[in-house]
Amino acid sequence: MLKEDGAATGGRLKILVCVSGGGTNLQAIIDGIKSNAITNTEIISVISNNKKAYALVRAAEEGIPALCISPKDYEDREAFNRAFLKAVQAAGPDLIVLAGFLVVLPEEMIAGYRNRIINIHPSLIPSFCGKGFYGLKVHEKALERGVKVTGATVHFVDEGTDTGPIILQKAVAVEAGDTPETLQKRVMEQAEWVILPKAIDMIANGRIAVEEGRCIETDKGGCS
Ligand code: GRF
């Protein structure tokens, strides 16, 4: 269980992972739990907005219950928001992990799961983030700007876009001759697949607290 201030209140952390694409971050979480890099945690469900997401294959291979809920299947956004929120609540997660999830969350959900939704973003926030910055676009802009270092960020989700309290970041060198694709691959391999599992393990063991909008690492057992 998790409280809004990040304090864990005992028992295994039940996580719901939301996906839209290949699911390599979901795979990193699955592998992290198997290798014990992530402790005290179980993936109780996967939700995708994309029926074709390979992440759904990864979930099926692990026997993880998965749902597909797409805005396209609803007459309007409000109807989707209601169905999505209902499915999330029915799963009963302690923590919701957005792993490449390309759908804007209902505000009601963000309010209802304050500091219990995390997202992995493929840049060092506050660079190359915000509306329109997702997937390859992030790396295109980093190369266009000529940065020498980029990376990834795990943060709590708030009402903004990529604006919630930063939990972990990891830097990755930009190399001569990089294309958006080679840079994306390096950021995923060297940063995303490292800090997302680490952040989940820290949260599962009560080692992250949010104070005045910033994350602090606490000793085991949650808030200082
Ligand atoms: C990753 O690059 C992640 O940073 C971004 O979306 C992509 C998801 O990839 N949020 P995958 O579906 O986890 O492979």
XYZ file of N, CA and C and ligand atoms in Angstrom:
686
model
N 0.834 -1.201 0.000
C 0.000 0.000 0.000
C 0.874 1.258 0.000
N 0.347 2.335 -0.564
C 1.103 3.587 -0.625
C 0.224 4.728 -0.138
N 0.820 5.632 0.615
C 0.056 6.828 0.966
C 0.473 7.958 0.008
N -0.287 9.049 0.026
C -0.016 10.133 -0.938
C 1.388 10.709 -0.767
N 1.907 10.622 0.432
C 3.252 11.212 0.626
C 4.346 10.199 0.307
N 3.938 9.069 -0.256
C 4.955 8.099 -0.697
C 5.269 7.055 0.346
N 4.696 7.219 1.523
C 5.043 6.228 2.554
C 4.379 4.892 2.213
N 5.192 3.869 2.277
C 4.642 2.520 2.036
C 4.043 2.038 3.352
N 2.929 1.326 3.233
C 2.307 0.879 4.502
C 2.252 -0.641 4.545
N 3.307 -1.275 4.025
C 3.417 -2.730 4.188
C 2.717 -3.505 3.090
N 3.165 -4.778 2.912
C 2.568 -5.625 1.874
C 3.220 -5.340 0.531
N 3.064 -6.287 -0.420
C 3.681 -6.120 -1.736
C 2.997 -4.981 -2.483
N 3.787 -4.234 -3.217
C 3.253 -3.132 -4.014
C 2.563 -3.705 -5.254
N 1.269 -3.389 -5.408
C 0.529 -3.869 -6.573
C 0.593 -2.798 -7.657
N 1.218 -3.147 -8.797
C 1.355 -2.129 -9.838
C 0.542 -2.471 -11.077
N -0.029 -1.449 -11.652
C -0.739 -1.529 -12.933
C 0.134 -0.788 -13.939
N 0.475 -1.444 -15.054
C 1.344 -0.819 -16.059
C 0.505 -0.463 -17.286
N 0.583 0.814 -17.679
C -0.152 1.285 -18.868
C 0.818 1.431 -20.034
N 0.454 0.851 -21.176
C 1.361 0.778 -22.329
C 0.643 1.184 -23.616
N 1.470 1.486 -24.640
C 0.884 1.785 -25.965
C 1.664 1.152 -27.100
N 2.917 0.691 -26.758
C 3.782 0.266 -27.862
C 4.495 -1.036 -27.618
N 5.817 -1.020 -27.860
C 6.605 -2.254 -27.848
C 6.715 -2.912 -26.490
N 6.571 -2.124 -25.418
C 6.591 -2.724 -24.089
C 7.964 -3.087 -23.565
N 9.015 -2.460 -24.070
C 10.355 -2.808 -23.552
C 10.517 -2.333 -22.114
N 9.844 -1.247 -21.743
C 9.902 -0.819 -20.336
C 9.094 -1.774 -19.456
N 7.976 -2.253 -19.971
C 7.220 -3.281 -19.232
C 8.110 -4.515 -19.045
N 8.814 -4.875 -20.093
C 9.710 -6.053 -20.017
C 10.796 -5.834 -18.986
N 11.305 -4.618 -18.907
C 12.349 -4.317 -17.907
C 11.799 -4.492 -16.490
N 10.524 -4.147 -16.303
C 9.900 -4.333 -14.990
C 9.700 -5.818 -14.702
N 9.197 -6.547 -15.690
C 9.014 -8.004 -15.542
C 10.350 -8.660 -15.187
N 11.392 -8.312 -15.934
C 12.721 -8.906 -15.707
C 13.283 -8.477 -14.346
N 13.001 -7.227 -13.977
C 13.484 -6.722 -12.691
C 12.872 -7.463 -11.525
N 11.609 -7.817 -11.638
C 10.948 -8.572 -10.561
C 11.526 -9.984 -10.493
N 11.760 -10.564 -11.677
C 12.315 -11.935 -11.728
C 13.734 -11.974 -11.144
N 14.510 -10.937 -11.400
C 15.918 -10.938 -10.948
C 16.061 -10.383 -9.530
N 14.920 -9.972 -8.961
C 14.948 -9.368 -7.617
C 15.571 -7.980 -7.578
N 15.802 -7.412 -8.754
C 16.230 -5.994 -8.783
C 15.067 -5.139 -8.273
N 13.873 -5.636 -8.514
C 12.666 -5.008 -7.958
C 12.117 -5.977 -6.905
N 12.009 -5.516 -5.664
C 11.478 -6.391 -4.603
C 10.096 -5.897 -4.179
N 9.396 -6.774 -3.458
C 8.179 -6.332 -2.772
C 7.100 -5.831 -3.731
N 7.107 -6.372 -4.964
C 6.250 -5.799 -6.010
C 5.623 -6.890 -6.854
N 4.381 -6.676 -7.294
C 3.792 -7.570 -8.304
C 3.009 -6.746 -9.316
N 3.107 -7.145 -10.584
C 2.329 -6.508 -11.650
C 0.957 -7.177 -11.664
N -0.066 -6.445 -11.288
C -1.401 -7.081 -11.207
C -2.175 -6.945 -12.519
N -1.764 -5.985 -13.368
C -2.520 -5.806 -14.615
C -1.767 -4.908 -15.578
N -2.064 -5.101 -16.864
C -1.535 -4.214 -17.913
C -2.735 -3.664 -18.672
N -2.708 -2.359 -18.942
C -3.769 -1.763 -19.773
C -3.101 -1.094 -20.974
N -3.613 -1.384 -22.171
C -3.100 -0.733 -23.381
C -4.250 -0.016 -24.080
N -3.918 1.077 -24.745
C -4.925 1.749 -25.580
C -4.826 1.266 -27.023
N -3.822 0.410 -27.275
C -3.519 -0.028 -28.647
C -3.583 -1.561 -28.720
N -4.574 -2.047 -29.435
C -4.785 -3.514 -29.533
C -3.549 -4.228 -30.103
N -2.760 -3.474 -30.905
C -1.627 -4.100 -31.583
C -0.307 -3.955 -30.792
N -0.399 -3.382 -29.628
C 0.841 -3.145 -28.857
C 1.529 -4.472 -28.539
N 2.831 -4.563 -28.896
C 3.550 -5.800 -28.580
C 3.642 -5.984 -27.066
N 3.464 -4.913 -26.332
C 3.467 -5.017 -24.866
C 2.402 -6.008 -24.396
N 1.307 -6.128 -25.142
C 0.237 -7.072 -24.761
C 0.720 -8.516 -24.919
N 1.588 -8.733 -25.914
C 2.167 -10.077 -26.103
C 3.079 -10.392 -24.919
N 3.876 -9.386 -24.520
C 4.775 -9.587 -23.380
C 3.991 -9.915 -22.104
N 2.862 -9.225 -21.914
C 2.031 -9.482 -20.723
C 1.455 -10.897 -20.783
N 0.972 -11.269 -21.972
C 0.366 -12.611 -22.127
C 1.399 -13.700 -21.852
N 2.616 -13.481 -22.341
C 3.697 -14.493 -22.131
C 3.989 -14.676 -20.633
N 3.728 -13.618 -19.855
C 3.996 -13.695 -18.406
C 2.735 -14.061 -17.625
N 1.629 -14.232 -18.356
C 0.380 -14.556 -17.654
C -0.169 -13.395 -16.845
N 0.187 -12.177 -17.273
C -0.314 -10.980 -16.565
C -1.636 -10.568 -17.212
N -2.707 -10.414 -16.418
C -3.996 -9.986 -16.991
C -3.842 -8.666 -17.727
N -4.388 -8.592 -18.922
C -4.255 -7.372 -19.722
C -5.600 -6.968 -20.309
N -5.744 -5.656 -20.443
C -6.980 -5.081 -20.983
C -6.609 -4.115 -22.089
N -7.480 -3.992 -23.078
C -7.255 -2.970 -24.089
C -8.433 -2.001 -24.038
N -8.127 -0.750 -23.719
C -9.190 0.271 -23.653
C -8.711 1.460 -24.468
N -9.400 1.703 -25.581
C -8.942 2.768 -26.474
C -9.984 3.871 -26.601
N -9.536 5.124 -26.615
C -10.493 6.212 -26.827
C -11.320 6.015 -28.106
N -10.693 5.290 -29.072
C -11.399 5.079 -30.354
C -12.674 4.255 -30.170
N -12.740 3.497 -29.065
C -13.896 2.609 -28.870
C -15.048 3.294 -28.151
N -14.909 4.606 -27.888
C -15.941 5.310 -27.117
C -16.444 6.517 -27.891
N -17.708 6.842 -27.652
C -18.312 7.897 -28.475
C -17.689 9.261 -28.196
N -17.162 9.436 -27.003
C -16.447 10.701 -26.751
C -15.446 10.497 -25.621
N -14.689 11.541 -25.332
C -13.582 11.435 -24.379
C -14.086 11.149 -22.968
N -15.218 11.753 -22.646
C -15.753 11.557 -21.292
C -16.093 10.086 -21.068
N -16.669 9.477 -22.106
C -17.032 8.050 -21.992
C -15.783 7.197 -21.829
N -14.734 7.554 -22.590
C -13.462 6.806 -22.431
C -12.903 7.011 -21.027
N -12.888 8.269 -20.602
C -12.330 8.566 -19.268
C -13.039 7.754 -18.186
N -14.366 7.681 -18.291
C -15.138 6.928 -17.284
C -14.745 5.439 -17.316
N -14.677 4.895 -18.525
C -14.363 3.447 -18.664
C -12.943 3.169 -18.197
N -12.038 4.057 -18.545
C -10.630 3.861 -18.176
C -10.471 3.925 -16.651
N -11.074 4.940 -16.051
C -10.975 5.106 -14.603
C -11.601 3.911 -13.890
N -12.715 3.440 -14.423
C -13.410 2.281 -13.813
C -12.510 1.046 -13.851
N -11.835 0.847 -14.984
C -10.952 -0.325 -15.136
C -9.763 -0.214 -14.193
N -9.224 0.992 -14.061
C -8.080 1.180 -13.161
C -8.513 0.898 -11.722
N -9.633 1.472 -11.321
C -10.114 1.275 -9.947
C -10.424 -0.201 -9.684
N -10.963 -0.869 -10.697
C -11.305 -2.305 -10.525
C -10.046 -3.143 -10.299
N -8.945 -2.715 -10.926
C -7.687 -3.469 -10.751
C -7.140 -3.271 -9.336
N -7.426 -2.123 -8.760
C -6.998 -1.841 -7.379
C -5.499 -1.698 -7.187
N -4.812 -0.924 -8.043
C -3.355 -0.805 -7.885
C -2.955 0.121 -6.745
N -1.742 -0.129 -6.233
C -1.139 0.841 -5.305
C -0.415 1.923 -6.105
N 0.163 1.466 -7.240
C 0.961 2.380 -8.072
C 0.610 2.125 -9.535
N 0.470 3.181 -10.306
C 0.228 3.085 -11.741
C 1.488 3.539 -12.462
N 1.981 2.698 -13.366
C 3.220 2.995 -14.095
C 2.884 3.250 -15.562
N 3.170 4.457 -16.042
C 2.971 4.775 -17.464
C 4.270 4.453 -18.191
N 4.243 3.383 -18.962
C 5.455 2.911 -19.656
C 5.249 3.080 -21.156
N 5.412 4.339 -21.588
C 5.194 4.597 -23.005
C 3.720 4.700 -23.322
N 2.940 5.170 -22.371
C 1.488 5.291 -22.543
C 1.192 6.642 -23.179
N 0.529 6.614 -24.338
C 0.390 7.847 -25.120
C -0.988 8.484 -24.993
N -1.694 8.168 -23.908
C -3.036 8.723 -23.727
C -3.019 9.703 -22.561
N -3.662 10.853 -22.732
C -3.749 11.840 -21.636
C -4.685 11.286 -20.556
N -4.214 11.252 -19.328
C -5.026 10.666 -18.250
C -6.161 11.603 -17.841
N -7.290 11.037 -17.435
C -8.380 11.868 -16.894
C -7.898 12.620 -15.646
N -8.236 13.887 -15.552
C -7.805 14.700 -14.392
C -8.270 14.056 -13.084
N -9.460 13.449 -13.123
C -10.027 12.814 -11.917
C -9.093 11.701 -11.420
N -8.470 11.039 -12.386
C -7.563 9.927 -12.020
C -6.307 10.488 -11.376
N -5.767 11.553 -11.934
C -4.547 12.156 -11.381
C -4.807 12.633 -9.956
N -5.964 13.235 -9.760
C -6.308 13.716 -8.413
C -6.505 12.546 -7.452
N -7.108 11.481 -7.979
C -7.417 10.314 -7.128
C -6.193 9.470 -6.797
N -5.153 9.604 -7.616
C -3.939 8.810 -7.388
C -2.731 9.739 -7.253
N -2.915 10.789 -6.446
C -1.861 11.785 -6.258
C -0.554 11.112 -5.805
N 0.521 11.368 -6.518
C 1.826 10.767 -6.204
C 1.787 9.249 -6.153
N 0.889 8.655 -6.953
C 0.853 7.193 -7.095
C 0.787 6.797 -8.556
N 1.118 7.753 -9.453
C 1.252 7.486 -10.881
C 2.636 7.960 -11.278
N 3.413 7.059 -11.928
C 4.753 7.486 -12.386
C 4.852 7.311 -13.902
N 5.744 8.071 -14.504
C 5.932 8.061 -15.955
C 7.424 8.045 -16.262
N 7.790 7.370 -17.349
C 9.169 7.376 -17.828
C 9.210 8.261 -19.069
N 10.101 9.279 -19.018
C 10.206 10.183 -20.165
C 11.633 10.108 -20.701
N 11.802 10.045 -22.025
C 13.137 9.828 -22.594
C 13.972 11.087 -22.791
N 14.009 11.933 -21.739
C 14.946 13.072 -21.750
C 15.220 13.457 -20.301
N 16.164 14.374 -20.126
C 16.441 14.892 -18.766
C 15.529 16.106 -18.574
N 14.339 15.841 -18.000
C 13.377 16.928 -17.755
C 14.091 18.003 -16.924
N 13.983 19.318 -17.190
C 12.955 19.944 -18.042
C 13.337 20.134 -19.510
N 14.374 19.478 -19.982
C 14.672 19.587 -21.421
C 13.788 18.655 -22.232
N 13.420 19.098 -23.414
C 12.771 18.231 -24.416
C 11.592 17.450 -23.830
N 10.688 18.200 -23.206
C 9.498 17.536 -22.641
C 8.296 18.471 -22.828
N 7.160 17.997 -22.396
C 5.939 18.802 -22.555
C 5.153 18.352 -23.780
N 4.143 19.130 -24.088
C 3.228 18.726 -25.180
C 3.987 18.476 -26.479
N 3.705 17.340 -27.123
C 4.310 17.034 -28.414
C 5.662 16.350 -28.324
N 6.227 16.267 -27.105
C 7.535 15.616 -26.953
C 7.323 14.173 -26.496
N 7.294 13.262 -27.460
C 7.205 11.834 -27.090
C 7.893 11.020 -28.175
N 8.316 9.809 -27.794
C 8.936 8.898 -28.771
C 10.147 9.533 -29.446
N 10.268 9.294 -30.743
C 11.455 9.731 -31.505
C 11.589 11.248 -31.548
N 10.483 11.932 -31.466
C 10.483 13.419 -31.536
C 11.430 13.996 -30.488
N 11.447 13.385 -29.299
C 12.314 13.869 -28.212
C 13.767 13.824 -28.651
N 14.154 12.731 -29.275
C 15.566 12.549 -29.670
C 15.911 13.395 -30.894
N 14.923 13.589 -31.766
C 15.155 14.480 -32.924
C 15.504 15.888 -32.426
N 14.738 16.367 -31.442
C 14.962 17.719 -30.916
C 16.287 17.822 -30.164
N 16.654 16.761 -29.465
C 17.939 16.766 -28.742
C 19.094 16.855 -29.737
N 19.008 16.096 -30.822
C 20.069 16.133 -31.848
C 20.077 17.475 -32.562
N 18.883 17.999 -32.824
C 18.771 19.299 -33.502
C 19.439 20.387 -32.658
N 19.249 20.318 -31.350
C 19.817 21.330 -30.438
C 21.302 21.121 -30.242
N 21.760 19.887 -30.523
C 23.196 19.632 -30.395
C 23.647 19.380 -28.961
N 22.746 18.882 -28.106
C 23.171 18.581 -26.728
C 24.193 17.447 -26.744
N 25.101 17.451 -25.769
C 26.141 16.402 -25.703
C 25.718 15.289 -24.740
N 24.758 15.622 -23.897
C 24.248 14.650 -22.921
C 22.726 14.705 -22.928
N 22.111 13.564 -22.968
C 20.660 13.502 -22.768
C 20.402 12.399 -21.736
N 19.243 11.764 -21.772
C 19.004 10.719 -20.762
C 17.524 10.456 -20.591
N 17.155 10.021 -19.395
C 15.734 9.711 -19.128
C 15.387 10.150 -17.717
N 14.099 10.308 -17.501
C 13.572 10.783 -16.211
C 12.361 9.943 -15.801
N 12.302 9.560 -14.549
C 11.079 8.990 -13.975
C 10.510 10.055 -13.037
N 9.236 10.329 -13.209
C 8.616 11.385 -12.378
C 7.194 10.994 -12.000
N 6.710 11.574 -10.916
C 5.298 11.417 -10.587
C 4.488 12.248 -11.583
N 3.287 11.785 -11.873
C 2.416 12.459 -12.835
C 1.481 13.417 -12.103
N 1.470 14.662 -12.592
C 0.477 15.614 -12.063
C -0.340 16.118 -13.253
N -1.060 17.226 -13.027
C -1.992 17.677 -14.067
C -1.282 18.220 -15.310
N -0.009 18.504 -15.180
C 0.727 19.042 -16.339
C 1.250 17.921 -17.223
N 2.059 18.293 -18.219
C 2.698 17.283 -19.102
C 4.178 17.206 -18.748
N 4.565 16.071 -18.147
C 5.972 15.858 -17.745
C 6.415 16.879 -16.687
N 5.497 17.293 -15.810
C 5.806 18.370 -14.851
C 5.800 17.910 -13.393
N 5.497 16.664 -13.118
C 5.403 16.223 -11.718
C 6.762 16.042 -11.061
N 6.783 15.808 -9.762
C 8.047 15.661 -9.007
C 8.964 14.599 -9.610
N 10.219 14.975 -9.811
C 11.205 14.071 -10.432
C 11.704 13.065 -9.392
N 11.663 11.797 -9.758
C 12.088 10.717 -8.852
C 13.539 10.321 -9.129
N 13.823 9.942 -10.369
C 15.193 9.548 -10.759
C 15.490 10.076 -12.159
N 16.777 10.322 -12.420
C 17.226 10.657 -13.768
C 18.535 9.918 -14.028
N 18.811 9.664 -15.311
C 20.087 9.031 -15.658
C 20.555 9.611 -16.977
N 21.809 10.063 -17.006
C 22.359 10.719 -18.191
C 22.947 9.701 -19.158
N 22.868 10.058 -20.438
C 23.419 9.209 -21.509
C 24.141 10.120 -22.502
N 25.340 9.734 -22.925
C 26.105 10.563 -23.870
C 25.488 10.479 -25.262
N 25.462 11.629 -25.924
C 25.123 11.659 -27.354
C 26.424 11.394 -28.097
N 26.400 10.498 -29.085
C 27.646 10.141 -29.776
C 27.633 10.682 -31.201
N 28.822 10.952 -31.709
C 28.951 11.460 -33.084
C 28.241 10.488 -34.025
N 27.504 11.046 -34.934
C 26.829 10.212 -35.939
C 25.506 9.642 -35.466
N 25.112 9.990 -34.245
C 23.823 9.471 -33.750
C 22.671 9.905 -34.651
N 21.765 8.990 -34.851
C 20.469 9.324 -35.460
C 19.440 9.285 -34.330
N 18.225 9.794 -34.574
C 17.218 9.690 -33.510
C 17.018 8.249 -33.042
N 17.127 7.333 -34.003
C 16.915 5.915 -33.674
C 18.043 5.348 -32.809
N 19.297 5.681 -33.158
C 20.410 5.127 -32.358
C 20.421 5.770 -30.971
N 20.059 7.026 -30.906
C 20.034 7.713 -29.613
C 18.898 7.160 -28.749
N 17.735 6.930 -29.375
C 16.593 6.377 -28.615
C 16.962 5.022 -28.018
N 17.641 4.217 -28.832
C 17.995 2.867 -28.376
C 18.947 2.940 -27.177
N 19.926 3.852 -27.272
C 20.893 3.970 -26.173
C 20.219 4.494 -24.895
N 19.317 5.475 -25.069
C 18.621 6.034 -23.896
C 17.750 4.956 -23.239
N 17.089 4.146 -24.072
C 16.273 3.064 -23.486
C 17.153 2.066 -22.737
N 18.209 1.602 -23.431
C 19.061 0.541 -22.850
C 19.814 1.024 -21.620
N 20.387 2.227 -21.703
C 21.285 2.692 -20.640
C 20.569 3.484 -19.544
N 19.366 3.964 -19.848
C 18.709 4.818 -18.842
C 17.311 4.329 -18.478
N 16.399 4.248 -19.444
C 15.006 3.927 -19.112
C 14.866 2.594 -18.406
N 15.521 1.584 -18.970
C 15.358 0.218 -18.428
C 16.111 0.051 -17.108
N 16.859 1.074 -16.719
C 17.585 1.047 -15.433
C 16.786 1.817 -14.367
N 16.380 3.059 -14.715
C 15.794 3.893 -13.645
C 14.316 3.589 -13.390
N 13.602 3.056 -14.388
C 12.187 2.764 -14.103
C 12.062 1.612 -13.096
N 12.788 0.486 -13.312
C 12.747 -0.552 -12.279
C 13.252 -0.068 -10.923
N 14.315 0.750 -10.955
C 14.888 1.236 -9.687
C 13.875 2.097 -8.938
N 13.185 2.951 -9.670
C 12.186 3.828 -9.028
C 11.061 2.989 -8.408
N 10.628 1.961 -9.118
C 9.551 1.106 -8.589
C 10.011 0.412 -7.321
N 11.252 -0.095 -7.344
C 11.784 -0.780 -6.146
C 11.864 0.188 -4.971
N 12.292 1.413 -5.239
C 12.396 2.399 -4.154
C 11.019 2.714 -3.579
N 10.040 2.884 -4.465
C 8.678 3.178 -3.997
C 8.111 1.983 -3.235
N 8.375 0.782 -3.760
C 7.840 -0.435 -3.122
C 8.389 -0.616 -1.716
N 9.573 -0.051 -1.500
C 10.216 -0.201 -0.179
C 10.208 1.092 0.621
N 9.296 1.950 0.218
C 9.044 3.160 1.020
C 10.202 4.125 1.078
N 11.014 4.169 0.020
C 12.227 4.990 0.073
C 12.094 6.300 -0.713
N 10.873 6.608 -1.141
C 10.678 7.881 -1.842
C 9.553 8.634 -1.131
N 9.830 9.888 -0.813
C 8.767 10.737 -0.250
C 8.721 12.021 -1.080
N 7.552 12.637 -1.111
C 7.384 13.897 -1.833
C 7.135 14.988 -0.804
N 8.029 15.985 -0.820
C 7.859 17.089 0.123
C 7.980 18.397 -0.650
N 6.965 19.227 -0.501
C 6.922 20.522 -1.213
C 7.218 20.360 -2.706
N 6.630 19.333 -3.290
C 6.705 19.143 -4.746
C 8.006 18.551 -5.240
N 8.876 18.159 -4.307
C 10.142 17.538 -4.730
C 10.302 16.188 -4.046
N 10.947 15.254 -4.737
C 11.136 13.917 -4.166
C 12.392 13.903 -3.310
N 12.279 13.229 -2.163
C 13.483 12.980 -1.370
C 13.580 11.486 -1.114
N 14.841 11.012 -1.045
C 15.045 9.598 -0.762
C 15.070 9.429 0.761
N 14.244 8.522 1.241
C 14.191 8.347 2.701
C 14.746 6.972 3.048
N 14.993 6.780 4.335
C 15.377 5.420 4.732
C 14.153 4.552 4.561
N 14.352 3.232 4.611
C 13.247 2.304 4.451
C 12.090 2.715 5.351
N 10.914 2.584 4.821
C 9.739 2.814 5.683
C 9.046 4.123 5.394
N 9.451 4.799 4.336
C 8.617 5.923 3.874
C 9.053 7.245 4.467
N 8.129 8.111 4.632
C 8.416 9.511 4.926
C 9.285 9.709 6.165
N 10.128 10.727 6.042
C 10.951 11.019 7.221
C 10.094 11.834 8.173
C 9.987 4.810 -24.483
O 10.954 5.443 -25.263
C 9.593 5.730 -23.367
O 10.612 6.597 -22.956
C 8.521 6.550 -23.967
O 7.817 5.674 -24.834
C 8.680 4.621 -25.223
C 8.011 3.343 -24.809
O 8.709 2.286 -25.247
N 7.664 7.076 -22.935
P 8.241 0.816 -24.797
O 6.801 0.651 -25.212
O 8.405 0.723 -23.306
O 9.180 -0.082 -25.534
